[in-house]
Tab-separated table of C-alpha atoms in Angstrom:
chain	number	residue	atom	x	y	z
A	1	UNK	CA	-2.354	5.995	9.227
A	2	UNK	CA	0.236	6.260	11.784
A	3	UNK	CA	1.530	3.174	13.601
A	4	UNK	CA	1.447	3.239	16.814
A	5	UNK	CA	1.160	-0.431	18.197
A	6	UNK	CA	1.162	-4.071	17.143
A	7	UNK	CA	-2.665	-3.851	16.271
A	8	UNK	CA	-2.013	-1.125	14.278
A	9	UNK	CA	0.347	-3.138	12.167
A	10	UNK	CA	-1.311	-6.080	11.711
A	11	UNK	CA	-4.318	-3.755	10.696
A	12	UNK	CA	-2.483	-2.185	7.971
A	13	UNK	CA	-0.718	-5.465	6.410
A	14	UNK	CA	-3.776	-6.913	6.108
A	15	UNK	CA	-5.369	-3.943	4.434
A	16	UNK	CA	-2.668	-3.969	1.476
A	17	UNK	CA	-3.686	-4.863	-1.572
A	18	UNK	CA	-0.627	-7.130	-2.092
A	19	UNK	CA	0.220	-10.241	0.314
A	20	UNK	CA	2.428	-9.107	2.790
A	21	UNK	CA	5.374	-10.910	5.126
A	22	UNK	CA	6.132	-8.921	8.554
A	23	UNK	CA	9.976	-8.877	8.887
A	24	UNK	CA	10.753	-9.093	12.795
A	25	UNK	CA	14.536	-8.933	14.148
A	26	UNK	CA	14.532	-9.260	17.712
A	27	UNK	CA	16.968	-7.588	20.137
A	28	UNK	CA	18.153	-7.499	23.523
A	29	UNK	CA	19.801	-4.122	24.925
A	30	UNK	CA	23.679	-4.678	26.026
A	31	UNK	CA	26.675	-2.847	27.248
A	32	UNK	CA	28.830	-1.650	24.215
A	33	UNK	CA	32.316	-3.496	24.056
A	34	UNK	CA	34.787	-1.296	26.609
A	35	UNK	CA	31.890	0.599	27.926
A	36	UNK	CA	32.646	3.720	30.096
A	37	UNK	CA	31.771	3.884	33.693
A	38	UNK	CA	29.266	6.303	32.715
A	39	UNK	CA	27.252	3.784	29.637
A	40	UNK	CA	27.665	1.326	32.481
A	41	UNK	CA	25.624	3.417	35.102
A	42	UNK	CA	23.284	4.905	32.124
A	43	UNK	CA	22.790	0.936	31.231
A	44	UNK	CA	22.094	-0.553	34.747
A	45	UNK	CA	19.445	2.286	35.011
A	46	UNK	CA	17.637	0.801	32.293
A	47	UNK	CA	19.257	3.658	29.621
A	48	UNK	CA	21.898	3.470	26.805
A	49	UNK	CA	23.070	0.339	25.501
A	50	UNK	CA	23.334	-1.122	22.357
A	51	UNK	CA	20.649	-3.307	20.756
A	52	UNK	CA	21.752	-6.738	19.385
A	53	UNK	CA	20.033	-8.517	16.808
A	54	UNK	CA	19.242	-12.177	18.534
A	55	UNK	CA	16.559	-13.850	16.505
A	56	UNK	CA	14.566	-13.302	13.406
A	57	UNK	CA	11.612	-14.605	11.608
A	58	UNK	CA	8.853	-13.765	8.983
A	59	UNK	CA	5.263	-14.106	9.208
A	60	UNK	CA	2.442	-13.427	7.309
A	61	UNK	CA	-0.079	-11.179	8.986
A	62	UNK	CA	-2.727	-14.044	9.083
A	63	UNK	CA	-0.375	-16.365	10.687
A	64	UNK	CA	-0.400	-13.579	14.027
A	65	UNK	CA	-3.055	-12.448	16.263
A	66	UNK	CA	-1.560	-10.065	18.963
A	67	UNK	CA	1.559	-9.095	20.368
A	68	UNK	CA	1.139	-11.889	23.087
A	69	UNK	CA	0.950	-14.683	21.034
A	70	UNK	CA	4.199	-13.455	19.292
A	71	UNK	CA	5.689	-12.694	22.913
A	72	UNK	CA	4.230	-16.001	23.695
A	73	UNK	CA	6.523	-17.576	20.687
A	74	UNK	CA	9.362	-16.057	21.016
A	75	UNK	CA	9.530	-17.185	24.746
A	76	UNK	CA	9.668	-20.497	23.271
A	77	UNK	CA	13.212	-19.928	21.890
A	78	UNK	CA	14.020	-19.706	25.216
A	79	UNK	CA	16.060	-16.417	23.537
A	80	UNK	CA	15.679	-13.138	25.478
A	81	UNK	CA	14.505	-10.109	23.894
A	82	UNK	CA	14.119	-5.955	24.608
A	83	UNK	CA	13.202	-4.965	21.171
A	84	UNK	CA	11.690	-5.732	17.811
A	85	UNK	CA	12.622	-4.626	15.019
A	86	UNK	CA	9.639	-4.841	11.642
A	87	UNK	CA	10.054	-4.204	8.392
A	88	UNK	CA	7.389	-5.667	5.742
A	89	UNK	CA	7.605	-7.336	2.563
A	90	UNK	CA	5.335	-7.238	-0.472
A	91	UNK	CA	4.291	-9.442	-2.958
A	92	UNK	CA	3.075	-9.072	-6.859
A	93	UNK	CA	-0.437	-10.328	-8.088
A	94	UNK	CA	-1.963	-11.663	-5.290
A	95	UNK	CA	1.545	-14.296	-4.694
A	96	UNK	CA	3.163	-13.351	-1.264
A	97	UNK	CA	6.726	-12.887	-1.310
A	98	UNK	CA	8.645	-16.305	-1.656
A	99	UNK	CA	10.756	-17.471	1.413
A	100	UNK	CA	13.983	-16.995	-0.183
A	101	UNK	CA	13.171	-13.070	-0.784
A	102	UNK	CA	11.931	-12.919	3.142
A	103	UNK	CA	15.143	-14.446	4.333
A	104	UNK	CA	17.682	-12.012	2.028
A	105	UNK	CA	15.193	-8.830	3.428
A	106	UNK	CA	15.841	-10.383	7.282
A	107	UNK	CA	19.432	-10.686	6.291
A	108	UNK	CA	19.898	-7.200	5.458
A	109	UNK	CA	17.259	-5.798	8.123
A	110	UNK	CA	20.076	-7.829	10.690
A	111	UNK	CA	23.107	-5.956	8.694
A	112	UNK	CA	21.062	-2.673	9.028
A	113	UNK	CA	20.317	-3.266	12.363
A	114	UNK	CA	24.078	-3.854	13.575
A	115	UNK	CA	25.176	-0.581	11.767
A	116	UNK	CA	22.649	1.395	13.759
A	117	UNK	CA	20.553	1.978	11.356
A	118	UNK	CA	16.819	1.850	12.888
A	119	UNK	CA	15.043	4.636	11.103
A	120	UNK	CA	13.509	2.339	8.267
A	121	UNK	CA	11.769	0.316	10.913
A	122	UNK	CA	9.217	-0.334	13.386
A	123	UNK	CA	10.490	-0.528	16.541
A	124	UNK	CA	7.973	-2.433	18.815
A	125	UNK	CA	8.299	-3.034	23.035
A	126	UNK	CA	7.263	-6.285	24.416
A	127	UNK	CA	3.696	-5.082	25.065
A	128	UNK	CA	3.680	-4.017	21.305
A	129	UNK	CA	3.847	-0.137	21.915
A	130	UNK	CA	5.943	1.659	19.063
A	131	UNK	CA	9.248	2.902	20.908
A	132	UNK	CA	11.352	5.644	19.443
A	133	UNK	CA	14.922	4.422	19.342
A	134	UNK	CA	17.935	7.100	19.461
């Protein structure tokens, strides 16, 4: 099945046979350090950028219902956001993945992130529409 949207997602994860945790690393779209004049007109047209990992957190796909309510929370941070970033996490014999695993997986997802590498992820607008980054 191809992703397409939030739904989609939370479809899927809760169709594995082994508990899952949805990895999400938000981001928020920012002029590059020194940015040319042209990244700067590309970026105030709503184009270019770079996206900047600002928040994190793992779920499990019962704990969500639709992209709202996770819009909804992440307002509560009061942190800004452009992008989301999802990876997933699986568990063995019916145990989801313990919180320690979830938070070295985030880690690295952030580390990944910062290098530019997006590939291995679901990249998610606010409305929960897969975006194709690059």
């Amino acid at each position: 099945m191809a992703i397409t949207n939030f739904s989609d997602l939370l479809s899927e994860a809760r169709l594995q046979p082994d508990a899952q945790r949805l990895l999400f690393v938000f981001t928020r779209a920012e002029l590059p350090d020194n940015p040319s004049a042209e990244q700067r007109a590309r970026f105030e047209q709503g184009e270019g950028g770079v996206l900047t990992p600002v928040l994190c957190v793992d779920k499990a796909p019962e704990e969500l219902s639709d992209m709202a309510a996770l819009v909804a929370e992440s307002h509560n941070t009061g942190v800004e956001w452009d992008i989301v970033f999802v990876g997933a996490l699986s568990g063995r014999g019916g145990e989801e993945p313990a919180a320690d695993q979830a938070e070295a997986q985030l880690e690295r997802m952030v580390e990944s992130l910062k290098m530019g590498n997006v590939d291995a992820f679901l990249a998610l607008d606010r409305q929960g529409e897969a975006v194709r980054i690059g």
